[in-house]
CSV table of C-alpha atoms and ligand atoms in Angstrom, one decimal:
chain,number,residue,atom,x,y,z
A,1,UNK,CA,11.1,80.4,-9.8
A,2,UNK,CA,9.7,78.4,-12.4
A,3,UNK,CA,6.2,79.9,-13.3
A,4,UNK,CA,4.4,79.7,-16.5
A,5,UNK,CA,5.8,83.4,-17.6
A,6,UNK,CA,9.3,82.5,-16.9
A,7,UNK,CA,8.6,79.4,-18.6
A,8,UNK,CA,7.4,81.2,-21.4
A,9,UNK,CA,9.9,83.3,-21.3
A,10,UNK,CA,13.2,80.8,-21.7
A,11,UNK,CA,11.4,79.0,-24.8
A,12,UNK,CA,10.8,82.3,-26.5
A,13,UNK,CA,15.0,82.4,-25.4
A,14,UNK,CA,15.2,79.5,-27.3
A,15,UNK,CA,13.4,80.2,-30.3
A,16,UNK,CA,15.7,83.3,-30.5
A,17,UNK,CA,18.7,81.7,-30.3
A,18,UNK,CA,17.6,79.3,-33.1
A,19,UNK,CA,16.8,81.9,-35.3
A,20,UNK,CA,20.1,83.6,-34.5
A,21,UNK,CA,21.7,80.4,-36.1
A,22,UNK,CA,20.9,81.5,-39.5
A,23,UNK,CA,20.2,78.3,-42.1
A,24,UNK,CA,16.5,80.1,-43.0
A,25,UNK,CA,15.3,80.8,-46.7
A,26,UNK,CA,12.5,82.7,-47.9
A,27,UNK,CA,10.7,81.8,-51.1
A,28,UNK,CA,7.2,79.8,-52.3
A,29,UNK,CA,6.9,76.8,-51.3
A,30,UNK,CA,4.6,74.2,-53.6
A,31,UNK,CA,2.9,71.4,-51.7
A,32,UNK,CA,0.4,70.0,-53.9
A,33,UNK,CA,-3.1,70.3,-51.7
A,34,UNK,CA,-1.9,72.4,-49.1
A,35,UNK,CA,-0.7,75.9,-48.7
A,36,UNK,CA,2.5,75.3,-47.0
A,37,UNK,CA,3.6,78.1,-45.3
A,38,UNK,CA,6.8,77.3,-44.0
A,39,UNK,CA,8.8,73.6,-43.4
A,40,UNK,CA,11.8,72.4,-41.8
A,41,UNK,CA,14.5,70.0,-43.7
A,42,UNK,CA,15.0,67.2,-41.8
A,43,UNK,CA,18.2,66.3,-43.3
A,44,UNK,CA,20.0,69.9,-43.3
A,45,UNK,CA,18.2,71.5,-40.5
A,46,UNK,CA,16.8,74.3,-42.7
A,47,UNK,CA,14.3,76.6,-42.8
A,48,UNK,CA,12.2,77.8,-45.7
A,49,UNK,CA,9.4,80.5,-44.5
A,50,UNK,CA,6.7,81.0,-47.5
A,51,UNK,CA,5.3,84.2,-46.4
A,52,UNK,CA,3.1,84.7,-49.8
A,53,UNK,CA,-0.1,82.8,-48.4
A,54,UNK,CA,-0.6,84.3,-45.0
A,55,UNK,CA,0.3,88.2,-47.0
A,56,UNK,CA,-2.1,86.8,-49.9
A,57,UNK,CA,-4.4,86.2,-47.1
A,58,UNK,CA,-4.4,89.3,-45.1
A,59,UNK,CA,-4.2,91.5,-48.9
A,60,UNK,CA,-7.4,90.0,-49.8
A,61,UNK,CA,-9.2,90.4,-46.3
A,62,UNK,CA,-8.4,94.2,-46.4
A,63,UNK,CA,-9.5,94.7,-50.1
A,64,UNK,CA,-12.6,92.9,-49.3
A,65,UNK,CA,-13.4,95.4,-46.7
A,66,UNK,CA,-12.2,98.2,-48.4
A,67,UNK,CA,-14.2,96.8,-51.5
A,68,UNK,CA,-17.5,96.3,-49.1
A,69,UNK,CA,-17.7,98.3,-46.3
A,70,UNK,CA,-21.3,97.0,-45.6
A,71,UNK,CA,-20.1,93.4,-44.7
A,72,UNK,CA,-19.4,92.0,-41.7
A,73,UNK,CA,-16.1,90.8,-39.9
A,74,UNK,CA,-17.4,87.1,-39.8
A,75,UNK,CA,-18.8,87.7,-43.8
A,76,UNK,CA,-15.1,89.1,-44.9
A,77,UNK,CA,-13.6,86.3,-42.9
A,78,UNK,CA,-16.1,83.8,-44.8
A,79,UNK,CA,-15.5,84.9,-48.3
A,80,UNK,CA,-11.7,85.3,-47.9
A,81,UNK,CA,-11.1,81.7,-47.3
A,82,UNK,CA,-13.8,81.1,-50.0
A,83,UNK,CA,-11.0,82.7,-52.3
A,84,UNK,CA,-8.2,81.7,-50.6
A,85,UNK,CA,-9.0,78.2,-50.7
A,86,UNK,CA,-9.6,78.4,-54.6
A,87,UNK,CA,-6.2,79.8,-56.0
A,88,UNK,CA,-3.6,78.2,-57.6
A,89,UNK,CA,-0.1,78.8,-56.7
A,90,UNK,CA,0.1,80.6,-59.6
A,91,UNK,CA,-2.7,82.8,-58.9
A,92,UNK,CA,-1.2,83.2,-54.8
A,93,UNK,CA,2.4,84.0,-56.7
A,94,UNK,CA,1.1,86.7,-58.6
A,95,UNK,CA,-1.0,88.4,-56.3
A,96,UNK,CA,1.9,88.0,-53.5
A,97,UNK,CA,4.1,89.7,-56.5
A,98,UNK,CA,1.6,92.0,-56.9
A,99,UNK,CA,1.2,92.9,-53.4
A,100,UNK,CA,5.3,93.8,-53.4
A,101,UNK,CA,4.9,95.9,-56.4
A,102,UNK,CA,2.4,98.3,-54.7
A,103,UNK,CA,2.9,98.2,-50.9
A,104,UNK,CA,4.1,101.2,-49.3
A,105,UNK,CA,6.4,100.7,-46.6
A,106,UNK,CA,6.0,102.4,-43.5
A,107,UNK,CA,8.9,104.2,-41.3
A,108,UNK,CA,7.1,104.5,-38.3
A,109,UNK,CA,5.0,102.0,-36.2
A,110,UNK,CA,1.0,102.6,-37.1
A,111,UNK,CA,-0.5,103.2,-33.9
A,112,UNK,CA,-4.7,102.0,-33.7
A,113,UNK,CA,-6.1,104.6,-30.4
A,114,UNK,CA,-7.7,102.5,-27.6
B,201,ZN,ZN1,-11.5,92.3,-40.9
């Protein structure tokens, strides 16, 4: 059978097995005028994953709501790309070292109840 699930399924196979061959780094990335989060070396085949601007992102979402309770979703979601979209990759750096410092790490999975 080739429906879209099964489909889905053997690319995700794929992907898997791609990962599984190793060649992936994990560090910043500095693309002048974009926030790069990850790229691909044509000539090696390597990875490099930047995981500091998506983290940066999500850090200063949740401190924005934890900061203002009052504001909406959609008003949270506004000003974090406002301040996303301003740092410097200095400024992302140090608040994704930052972040490192202080995050707790959970054992378990958190669980939200339907
Ligand atoms: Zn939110």
């Amino acid at each position: 059978v080739n429906t879209k699930r099964s489909r889905h399924e053997s690319l995700l196979v794929r992907v898997c097995a791609e990962l599984g061959a190793g060649r992936i780094s994990e560090g910043f990335i500095t693309d002048p005028g974009f926030q790069t989060d990850g790229l691909t070396d044509d000539a090696s085949h390597r990875i490099t994953i930047n995981p500091a601007w998506q983290t940066v992102d999500t850090v200063l979402h949740e401190c924005l709501h934890r900061l203002y309770p009052q504001w909406s979703e959609t008003y949270v979601r506004n000003r974090t790309a406002y301040l996303r979209n301003r740092l410097s990759d200095a400024q992302a750096q140090a608040l994704y070292a930052e972040y490192q410092k202080r995050v707790k790490r959970l054992k378990r999975t958190k669980r939200i109840e339907p």
